[in-house]
Short mmCIF file of C-alpha atoms in Angstrom, two decimals:
data_model
loop_
_atom_site.label_atom_id
_atom_site.label_comp_id
_atom_site.label_asym_id
_atom_site.label_seq_id
_atom_site.Cartn_x
_atom_site.Cartn_y
_atom_site.Cartn_z
CA MET L 22 0.25 -0.39 -0.16
CA ARG L 23 1.44 3.50 -1.19
CA TYR L 24 0.16 6.41 0.28
CA ILE L 25 0.19 10.15 -1.49
CA SER L 26 -0.79 13.47 -0.97
CA THR L 27 -3.41 15.37 -0.93
CA ARG L 28 -1.44 18.44 -2.71
CA GLY L 29 -0.01 16.47 -5.09
CA GLU L 30 3.50 17.36 -4.66
CA ALA L 31 5.39 15.42 -2.48
CA PRO L 32 6.78 11.92 -2.45
CA ALA L 33 4.18 9.01 -2.01
CA LEU L 34 5.35 6.90 1.12
CA GLY L 35 4.63 3.41 2.90
CA PHE L 36 2.93 2.83 6.02
CA GLU L 37 5.89 3.34 8.51
CA ASP L 38 7.39 6.37 6.77
CA VAL L 39 3.20 7.68 6.81
CA LEU L 40 3.15 6.94 10.42
CA LEU L 41 6.21 8.82 11.60
CA THR L 42 5.40 11.74 8.81
CA GLY L 43 2.58 12.87 9.49
CA LEU L 44 2.18 15.55 7.19
CA ALA L 45 3.26 15.47 3.93
CA ALA L 46 6.36 17.70 2.93
CA ASP L 47 3.38 19.50 1.29
CA GLY L 48 1.61 20.89 2.62
CA GLY L 49 -0.68 17.46 2.69
CA LEU L 50 -2.28 15.46 4.58
CA TYR L 51 -1.64 11.63 3.12
CA VAL L 52 -4.45 8.82 2.59
CA PRO L 53 -4.43 5.56 0.67
CA GLU L 54 -3.19 5.83 -3.47
CA SER L 55 -6.53 3.25 -3.43
CA LEU L 56 -8.57 1.53 -0.79
CA PRO L 57 -9.81 -2.12 -0.77
CA HIS L 58 -13.11 -2.73 -1.56
CA PHE L 59 -14.82 -5.43 0.14
CA SER L 60 -18.24 -7.87 -1.04
CA LEU L 61 -21.50 -7.54 0.58
CA GLU L 62 -20.32 -11.72 0.84
CA GLU L 63 -16.96 -11.32 2.41
CA ILE L 64 -18.23 -8.51 5.21
CA ARG L 65 -21.40 -10.63 6.27
CA SER L 66 -18.78 -13.49 6.77
CA TRP L 67 -17.26 -11.13 9.66
CA ARG L 68 -20.35 -11.38 11.89
CA GLY L 69 -20.06 -12.43 15.35
CA LEU L 70 -15.98 -11.93 15.18
CA SER L 71 -14.37 -9.97 17.87
CA TYR L 72 -13.75 -6.39 17.80
CA SER L 73 -10.40 -7.46 17.07
CA GLU L 74 -10.85 -9.53 14.50
CA LEU L 75 -12.54 -7.27 12.61
CA ALA L 76 -9.97 -4.76 13.19
CA PHE L 77 -7.41 -6.88 11.69
CA ASN L 78 -9.39 -8.30 8.47
CA VAL L 79 -10.22 -3.20 7.86
CA MET L 80 -7.42 -2.43 8.19
CA TYR L 81 -4.81 -5.05 7.89
CA PRO L 82 -4.99 -4.14 3.87
CA PHE L 83 -3.74 -0.57 4.80
CA VAL L 84 -0.54 -2.62 6.57
CA ASP L 85 0.28 -5.45 4.93
CA ASP L 86 3.74 -4.47 3.75
CA ALA L 87 4.80 -3.44 6.96
CA ILE L 88 3.66 -5.62 9.52
CA PRO L 89 3.27 -9.16 9.40
CA ALA L 90 -0.01 -10.50 10.42
CA ASP L 91 0.52 -12.21 13.31
CA ASP L 92 2.30 -9.14 14.90
CA PHE L 93 -0.33 -6.90 13.91
CA ARG L 94 -3.44 -9.57 15.61
CA LYS L 95 -1.56 -8.93 18.61
CA MET L 96 -0.54 -5.10 18.39
CA LEU L 97 -4.94 -4.84 18.25
CA ASP L 98 -5.22 -7.58 21.16
CA GLU L 99 -3.72 -5.68 23.15
CA THR L 100 -4.78 -2.79 21.70
CA TYR L 101 -8.69 -3.55 22.79
CA SER L 102 -7.85 -5.62 25.27
CA VAL L 103 -7.92 -3.34 28.18
CA PHE L 104 -11.10 -1.52 27.14
CA SER L 105 -13.80 -1.01 29.67
CA HIS L 106 -15.96 -3.63 27.86
CA LYS L 107 -16.11 -6.79 26.52
CA ALA L 108 -17.37 -5.46 22.92
CA VAL L 109 -14.75 -2.63 23.27
CA ALA L 110 -17.51 -0.58 21.33
CA PRO L 111 -21.43 -1.43 23.13
CA LEU L 112 -24.61 -0.19 20.93
CA VAL L 113 -27.18 1.59 23.54
CA GLN L 114 -30.98 1.61 21.95
CA LEU L 115 -32.34 5.26 22.50
CA ASP L 116 -35.56 4.57 20.35
CA THR L 117 -37.34 2.90 17.65
CA ASN L 118 -34.04 2.10 15.30
CA GLU L 119 -32.28 4.96 17.40
CA TRP L 120 -29.16 3.86 19.03
CA VAL L 121 -25.83 4.97 20.79
CA MET L 122 -22.57 3.03 19.80
CA GLU L 123 -20.54 3.56 23.30
CA LEU L 124 -16.65 4.88 22.28
CA PHE L 125 -15.89 5.82 25.38
CA ARG L 126 -15.00 2.32 27.18
CA GLY L 127 -11.20 3.41 26.86
CA PRO L 128 -8.84 4.13 29.29
CA THR L 129 -9.60 7.65 28.65
CA LEU L 130 -13.08 7.90 28.09
CA ALA L 131 -12.89 9.62 24.99
CA PHE L 132 -13.37 8.00 21.82
CA LYS L 133 -9.35 9.09 20.61
CA ASP L 134 -8.54 6.05 22.43
CA PHE L 135 -9.54 3.41 19.90
CA ALA L 136 -7.26 5.15 17.57
CA LEU L 137 -3.91 6.54 19.99
CA GLN L 138 -3.47 3.57 21.96
CA LEU L 139 -2.87 1.20 18.96
CA LEU L 140 -0.60 4.42 17.33
CA GLY L 141 1.12 4.17 20.43
CA ARG L 142 2.21 0.37 20.31
CA LEU L 143 2.76 0.95 16.37
CA LEU L 144 4.78 3.31 17.10
CA ASP L 145 7.06 1.54 19.24
CA TYR L 146 6.99 -1.53 17.11
CA VAL L 147 8.08 0.85 14.22
CA LEU L 148 10.95 3.21 15.85
CA GLU L 149 12.50 0.08 17.84
CA LYS L 150 12.67 -1.70 14.62
CA ARG L 151 14.16 1.48 12.87
CA LYS L 152 16.59 2.03 16.50
CA GLN L 153 14.90 5.90 15.57
CA HIS L 154 13.84 8.79 18.64
CA VAL L 155 10.89 10.41 17.76
CA VAL L 156 9.44 14.26 19.11
CA ILE L 157 5.57 13.69 19.00
CA MET L 158 3.94 17.39 18.67
CA GLY L 159 0.40 16.77 19.04
CA ALA L 160 -2.76 19.80 19.77
CA THR L 161 -6.16 18.89 21.45
CA SER L 162 -9.31 20.29 22.35
CA GLY L 163 -9.26 18.02 24.99
CA ASP L 164 -9.82 14.11 23.97
CA THR L 165 -7.29 13.88 21.74
CA GLY L 166 -4.38 15.01 24.38
CA SER L 167 -4.75 12.53 26.89
CA ALA L 168 -5.81 9.73 24.87
CA ALA L 169 -2.35 10.74 22.91
CA ILE L 170 -0.04 10.35 26.51
CA GLU L 171 -1.75 7.31 27.50
CA GLY L 172 -1.21 5.37 24.75
CA CYS L 173 2.32 6.81 24.33
CA ARG L 174 4.08 7.43 27.60
CA ARG L 175 5.03 4.31 27.56
CA CYS L 176 7.14 4.03 24.29
CA GLU L 177 10.99 4.10 24.90
CA HIS L 178 11.70 6.54 22.02
CA VAL L 179 9.32 9.55 22.32
CA ASP L 180 8.88 12.27 23.64
CA ILE L 181 5.97 13.18 23.59
CA PHE L 182 4.55 17.67 23.54
CA ILE L 183 1.21 17.91 23.82
CA LEU L 184 -0.31 21.56 23.32
CA HIS L 185 -3.77 22.62 24.72
CA PRO L 186 -6.04 26.16 24.69
CA TYR L 187 -5.50 27.38 27.94
CA GLU L 188 -8.33 27.66 30.68
CA ARG L 189 -10.36 26.24 27.10
CA VAL L 190 -10.58 21.96 28.12
CA SER L 191 -12.78 20.18 31.12
CA GLU L 192 -10.93 19.93 34.05
CA VAL L 193 -11.48 16.44 33.98
CA GLN L 194 -9.80 17.19 30.46
CA ARG L 195 -6.65 18.61 31.62
CA ARG L 196 -5.99 16.90 34.76
CA GLN L 197 -5.95 13.71 32.60
CA MET L 198 -3.43 14.64 30.45
CA THR L 199 -1.71 17.12 33.62
CA THR L 200 -2.02 14.12 35.95
CA VAL L 201 0.28 11.89 34.14
CA LYS L 202 3.57 11.23 34.97
CA GLY L 203 6.12 10.75 33.04
CA GLU L 204 9.70 12.45 32.06
CA ASN L 205 9.00 12.07 28.63
CA ILE L 206 5.57 14.04 29.09
CA HIS L 207 4.82 17.73 28.78
CA ASN L 208 1.83 19.90 29.17
CA ILE L 209 2.15 23.05 27.51
CA ALA L 210 -1.04 25.29 28.12
CA VAL L 211 -1.10 28.25 25.08
CA ARG L 212 -2.64 31.61 25.91
CA GLY L 213 -5.10 31.20 22.34
CA ASN L 214 -7.46 28.73 21.62
CA PHE L 215 -7.12 25.26 19.49
CA ASP L 216 -7.09 26.66 16.39
CA ASP L 217 -3.81 28.39 16.98
CA CYS L 218 -2.42 25.17 19.24
CA GLN L 219 -2.78 23.33 14.98
CA ARG L 220 -1.61 26.45 13.20
CA MET L 221 1.96 26.19 15.87
CA VAL L 222 1.98 21.86 14.90
CA LYS L 223 1.06 22.45 11.41
CA GLU L 224 3.78 25.20 11.32
CA SER L 225 6.10 22.78 13.48
CA PHE L 226 6.06 20.31 10.79
CA GLY L 227 6.27 22.11 7.80
CA ASN L 228 9.71 23.38 8.98
CA GLN L 229 12.01 21.31 11.99
CA SER L 230 14.64 23.44 12.00
CA PHE L 231 14.25 24.38 15.03
CA LEU L 232 14.78 20.30 16.67
CA GLY L 233 19.22 20.68 14.99
CA GLY L 234 18.36 17.92 13.15
CA LYS L 235 18.76 15.89 15.65
CA THR L 236 15.16 13.62 16.10
CA GLN L 237 12.21 14.11 13.86
CA LEU L 238 8.21 15.26 14.79
CA ALA L 239 5.37 12.39 14.53
CA ALA L 240 2.03 13.16 14.76
CA VAL L 241 -0.76 11.86 16.42
CA ASN L 242 -3.41 14.21 15.59
CA SER L 243 -5.58 13.18 12.83
CA ILE L 244 -3.36 14.47 10.34
CA ASN L 245 -1.82 10.85 10.62
CA TRP L 246 -3.53 8.38 8.72
CA ALA L 247 -3.51 5.69 11.12
CA ARG L 248 -5.44 7.52 13.86
CA ILE L 249 -7.90 7.56 10.59
CA MET L 250 -7.49 3.95 9.65
CA ALA L 251 -8.29 2.84 13.50
CA GLN L 252 -11.69 5.04 13.21
CA ILE L 253 -12.89 3.30 9.76
CA VAL L 254 -13.34 0.17 12.33
CA TYR L 255 -16.93 0.41 14.14
CA TYR L 256 -18.20 1.82 11.38
CA PHE L 257 -18.99 -2.28 10.40
CA GLN L 258 -18.79 -3.13 14.09
CA ALA L 259 -22.19 -0.66 13.49
CA SER L 260 -23.75 -2.62 10.84
CA LEU L 261 -23.20 -5.97 11.40
CA ALA L 262 -24.63 -5.06 15.13
CA LEU L 263 -27.53 -4.74 13.69
CA GLY L 264 -28.20 -6.21 10.47
CA GLY L 265 -25.92 -5.24 7.76
CA PRO L 266 -24.33 -5.60 5.58
CA ASP L 267 -27.84 -6.69 4.40
CA ARG L 268 -29.66 -3.16 5.25
CA SER L 269 -27.93 0.57 4.56
CA MET L 270 -26.99 2.42 8.23
CA ALA L 271 -27.01 5.77 9.05
CA PHE L 272 -24.13 7.31 11.50
CA SER L 273 -24.13 11.08 13.13
CA VAL L 274 -20.54 11.99 14.33
CA PRO L 275 -20.31 14.82 16.28
CA THR L 276 -16.95 16.61 14.78
CA GLY L 277 -14.82 19.76 14.91
CA ASN L 278 -11.97 18.02 12.78
CA PHE L 279 -13.70 16.24 10.08
CA GLY L 280 -11.67 13.39 11.22
CA ASP L 281 -14.05 10.30 12.51
CA ILE L 282 -17.00 11.61 10.23
CA PHE L 283 -14.27 10.58 7.08
CA ALA L 284 -13.57 7.36 8.14
CA GLY L 285 -17.45 6.92 7.88
CA TYR L 286 -17.10 8.20 4.02
CA LEU L 287 -14.14 5.46 3.70
CA ALA L 288 -16.32 2.74 5.99
CA LYS L 289 -19.03 3.42 2.47
CA LYS L 290 -16.69 3.71 -0.41
CA MET L 291 -14.49 0.23 1.23
CA GLY L 292 -17.78 -1.24 0.61
CA LEU L 293 -20.49 -0.54 4.16
CA PRO L 294 -23.91 0.43 2.95
CA ILE L 295 -24.06 3.67 4.52
CA SER L 296 -27.31 5.66 3.27
CA GLN L 297 -26.39 8.96 5.46
CA LEU L 298 -23.76 10.63 7.49
CA VAL L 299 -24.47 13.75 9.23
CA ILE L 300 -22.29 15.97 9.99
CA ALA L 301 -22.69 17.08 14.08
CA THR L 302 -21.26 20.51 14.72
CA ASN L 303 -21.92 23.39 17.28
CA ARG L 304 -21.35 27.21 17.15
CA ASN L 305 -18.36 26.69 15.34
CA ASP L 306 -20.53 25.53 12.57
CA ILE L 307 -17.52 26.00 9.51
CA LEU L 308 -18.10 22.62 8.27
CA HIS L 309 -22.66 22.78 8.87
CA ARG L 310 -22.46 26.77 6.54
CA PHE L 311 -19.96 24.29 3.19
CA MET L 312 -22.54 21.33 3.72
CA SER L 313 -25.99 22.90 3.45
CA GLY L 314 -24.99 26.01 1.30
CA ASN L 315 -21.71 24.72 -0.76
CA LYS L 316 -19.83 28.24 1.76
CA TYR L 317 -16.55 27.50 3.66
CA GLU L 318 -15.66 30.75 5.37
CA GLN L 319 -14.21 30.65 9.18
CA HIS L 320 -15.15 33.04 11.82
CA GLN L 321 -14.41 34.27 14.99
CA LEU L 322 -14.09 30.70 17.32
CA GLU L 323 -16.37 30.31 19.97
CA HIS L 324 -16.14 28.65 23.56
CA THR L 325 -18.96 26.02 24.25
CA LEU L 326 -20.08 23.72 26.44
CA SER L 327 -18.89 21.20 23.94
CA PRO L 328 -14.95 22.63 24.15
CA SER L 329 -13.44 19.41 22.01
CA MET L 330 -15.44 20.96 18.29
CA ASP L 331 -14.34 24.45 19.17
CA ILE L 332 -12.56 24.14 15.75
CA MET L 333 -12.73 26.32 12.88
CA VAL L 334 -9.97 24.82 10.86
CA SER L 335 -11.01 21.19 9.86
CA SER L 336 -8.17 19.72 8.85
CA ASN L 337 -9.33 16.50 7.17
CA PHE L 338 -12.22 18.34 5.03
CA GLU L 339 -8.51 18.69 3.06
CA ARG L 340 -9.12 15.03 3.31
CA LEU L 341 -12.52 14.88 1.39
CA LEU L 342 -12.31 17.80 -1.13
CA PHE L 343 -9.23 15.86 -2.55
CA ASP L 344 -11.75 13.17 -3.40
CA LEU L 345 -14.33 15.86 -4.71
CA HIS L 346 -11.70 16.98 -7.20
CA GLY L 347 -11.47 13.82 -8.09
CA ARG L 348 -8.08 13.97 -6.41
CA ASP L 349 -6.55 16.98 -8.11
CA GLY L 350 -3.57 17.48 -5.73
CA GLN L 351 -3.49 20.63 -7.98
CA ALA L 352 -7.53 22.19 -7.61
CA VAL L 353 -6.68 21.60 -3.73
CA LYS L 354 -4.03 23.67 -3.43
CA LYS L 355 -5.36 26.23 -4.72
CA LEU L 356 -8.91 26.52 -3.48
CA LEU L 357 -6.84 26.33 0.44
CA GLU L 358 -4.96 29.18 -0.56
CA ASP L 359 -8.23 30.87 -1.40
CA ALA L 360 -9.78 29.84 1.54
CA ALA L 361 -7.13 31.69 3.64
CA LYS L 362 -8.07 35.38 2.56
CA GLY L 363 -11.43 34.16 2.22
CA PRO L 364 -15.00 32.54 1.42
CA VAL L 365 -14.55 29.62 -1.11
CA SER L 366 -16.89 27.60 -2.59
CA ILE L 367 -16.76 24.77 -4.96
CA GLU L 368 -18.70 23.57 -8.35
CA ASP L 369 -22.07 22.98 -7.75
CA TYR L 370 -22.30 19.49 -8.76
CA ARG L 371 -19.12 18.55 -6.90
CA TRP L 372 -20.63 20.42 -3.85
CA ARG L 373 -23.88 18.20 -5.25
CA HIS L 374 -22.59 14.89 -4.95
CA ALA L 375 -21.51 15.29 -1.34
CA ARG L 376 -24.68 16.47 -0.59
CA LYS L 377 -25.98 12.52 -1.81
CA LEU L 378 -24.61 11.86 1.33
CA PHE L 379 -23.81 13.74 3.39
CA ASP L 380 -26.44 16.57 5.88
CA SER L 381 -25.42 18.63 8.76
CA ASP L 382 -26.72 20.54 11.32
CA ALA L 383 -25.18 23.65 14.24
CA VAL L 384 -26.03 22.46 17.65
CA ASP L 385 -26.25 25.78 20.10
CA ASP L 386 -25.49 25.45 23.68
CA LYS L 387 -29.42 25.76 24.69
CA SER L 388 -31.01 22.67 22.66
CA THR L 389 -27.78 20.56 23.35
CA CYS L 390 -29.20 21.11 27.60
CA ASP L 391 -32.35 20.09 26.05
CA THR L 392 -30.95 17.46 25.03
CA ILE L 393 -28.74 16.13 27.45
CA ARG L 394 -32.04 16.77 29.85
CA GLU L 395 -34.88 15.20 27.61
CA ILE L 396 -32.80 11.93 26.86
CA HIS L 397 -32.07 11.16 30.75
CA GLU L 398 -35.82 12.03 31.19
CA GLN L 399 -36.84 9.59 28.83
CA ASN L 400 -34.42 6.88 28.98
CA GLU L 401 -32.22 7.28 32.64
CA TYR L 402 -29.34 7.65 30.11
CA LEU L 403 -26.95 10.39 30.53
CA LEU L 404 -24.87 11.79 27.17
CA ASP L 405 -21.94 13.79 26.96
CA PRO L 406 -22.53 17.55 25.27
CA HIS L 407 -20.89 16.35 22.17
CA THR L 408 -22.99 13.09 21.42
CA ALA L 409 -25.94 14.82 22.92
CA ILE L 410 -25.11 17.33 19.85
CA GLY L 411 -24.75 14.30 17.48
CA VAL L 412 -27.94 12.45 18.52
CA ARG L 413 -29.92 16.31 18.40
CA ALA L 414 -28.50 16.26 14.68
CA ALA L 415 -29.33 12.58 13.90
CA ARG L 416 -32.77 13.93 15.12
CA ASN L 417 -32.75 16.87 13.01
CA CYS L 418 -31.71 15.74 9.34
CA ARG L 419 -32.76 11.81 9.44
CA ARG L 420 -33.69 11.07 5.99
CA ASP L 421 -35.48 7.99 6.54
CA SER L 422 -36.84 6.13 9.32
CA SER L 423 -36.29 2.50 8.32
CA VAL L 424 -33.19 3.42 8.90
CA PRO L 425 -31.07 2.52 11.95
CA MET L 426 -29.93 6.27 12.84
CA ILE L 427 -26.25 5.42 14.94
CA THR L 428 -25.07 8.34 17.15
CA LEU L 429 -21.04 7.78 17.57
CA GLY L 430 -20.63 8.99 21.95
CA THR L 431 -17.64 9.93 21.95
CA ALA L 432 -16.48 10.80 25.16
CA HIS L 433 -18.26 10.04 29.30
CA PRO L 434 -20.62 11.95 30.48
CA ALA L 435 -18.00 12.32 33.84
CA LYS L 436 -15.78 14.08 31.62
CA PHE L 437 -18.56 16.93 31.00
CA PRO L 438 -20.14 18.01 35.05
CA ASP L 439 -20.66 21.66 34.34
CA ALA L 440 -22.16 20.18 31.62
CA VAL L 441 -24.52 18.51 32.38
CA ALA L 442 -25.74 20.25 35.45
CA GLU L 443 -26.25 23.61 33.16
CA SER L 444 -28.65 20.41 31.35
CA GLY L 445 -30.74 20.46 34.69
CA VAL L 446 -30.09 16.67 35.32
CA THR L 447 -29.47 16.84 39.22
CA VAL L 448 -27.51 13.03 38.60
CA LYS L 449 -24.09 13.30 38.77
CA PRO L 450 -22.17 11.96 36.29
CA GLN L 451 -19.62 9.50 37.73
CA LEU L 452 -16.03 9.13 37.13
CA PRO L 453 -14.80 5.19 36.83
CA ALA L 454 -13.14 3.44 39.17
CA HIS L 455 -8.91 3.91 37.17
CA MET L 456 -10.00 8.00 37.96
CA ALA L 457 -11.80 8.34 41.08
CA ASP L 458 -8.59 9.61 42.37
CA LEU L 459 -8.07 12.49 39.37
CA PHE L 460 -8.88 15.30 41.37
CA GLU L 461 -5.89 14.20 43.80
CA ARG L 462 -3.01 13.71 41.42
CA GLU L 463 -0.08 16.53 41.20
CA GLU L 464 -0.86 17.80 37.68
CA ARG L 465 2.03 19.18 35.49
CA TYR L 466 1.83 22.14 33.02
CA THR L 467 3.65 25.15 31.40
CA VAL L 468 1.32 27.70 30.82
CA LEU L 469 2.82 29.56 27.59
CA ASP L 470 2.37 32.38 25.15
CA ASN L 471 0.42 32.28 21.80
CA ASN L 472 4.25 32.16 20.03
CA ILE L 473 4.90 29.93 17.98
CA ALA L 474 9.12 30.48 18.88
CA GLY L 475 8.19 30.22 22.11
CA VAL L 476 6.81 26.86 21.41
CA GLN L 477 9.92 25.40 19.59
CA GLU L 478 12.50 27.10 22.03
CA PHE L 479 10.38 25.03 24.80
CA ILE L 480 10.41 21.96 22.86
CA SER L 481 14.03 21.88 21.31
CA LYS L 482 14.92 22.32 25.35
CA HIS L 483 13.48 19.63 27.04
CA TRP L 484 13.13 16.93 25.20
CA LYS L 485 15.36 14.54 26.16
CA ASN L 486 18.22 14.37 24.13
CA ALA L 487 18.44 17.58 23.35
#
């Protein structure tokens, strides 16, 4: 399997190099040169498999020239054995043909664990094989940071630097990052927003001279192809649990950076019958404005009750644009250059092609709270604010009530107790036993100004071989 850049100017790479490179040399994102495709008969034969067995079938075509099958199976078994539910991604029914897929049963209580627990093991495997050291640099709007630290903290060949927006993540999210002990773990609170953090990461990948040529950066954000690859699996899992592939499914995906829903788009291209994908956003609604009106325009970022989606620059959207433009890297490059200057649209026929699969909705804080309260009153089931946005968007955008609608439950409600309290629900969500003492643990993090030079200087001084 070879991987190419969405901007068409970087060399094609194999899986190992894509894993370690993150952002392509031309500023683009790596995607497979071609996708594996599974027949309905083949997908049907996967009924009854464990999650790790299913994950092997879905993902191995992406890595088969880099990792022996037995080694990859072992990685997957280890990855998903740490999840707290035997089904790994269990389904909970809310109403007739309406479901939530709980993707928060991993060690950090968020869907990011599905990819980042695996990514840590992949990095360890490849870096040990190459006898190479890397510096992980990532930006988080809340959940990626803790999942990346948890997934990579035992890796012998990495130093981890995670940027989060200062005072813009929930206390649980922050403490999950800042209370993990390890000399190779560094949390940086940036006086800015997530887009500022993400911009610094992208610019640093584009020019790594601040590392003095002694090491290289590796990505844990969803620009890393391995993140997307791992997220494809649970679309297959949900479908098989509810009668697929003999019936089509619809999914509602709370998303800010577009990675999780792009994985669903790929699942469909790989042969899984999916009739609808709903982009569920909060007030930071650039994706909704594009999908509903063909206008891609950045607005001022707003702070909401769903901080993991407080994102205005959706990196993975570039991967969809690449497909919509017939995989023409030059066209994508020009479009994104124009988008940096002002509003852009794509040709109407391209936009209408996207609308055949995608719908979208933007849900404000009031509607988020209303949904948390309504679902709790109806089912005694507690949603976190991001999943609540997914449920509300699913109900607002649903095309066909006979098609199962599955909302991806992206985080545990205990990560957002303030949002739950604001909804009027009096039940306080409890952290699971392994996090019961979270608020008693010592925190370690450094607050830095919104200045890339200062952040790069900090990294250059604090990685282990500096």
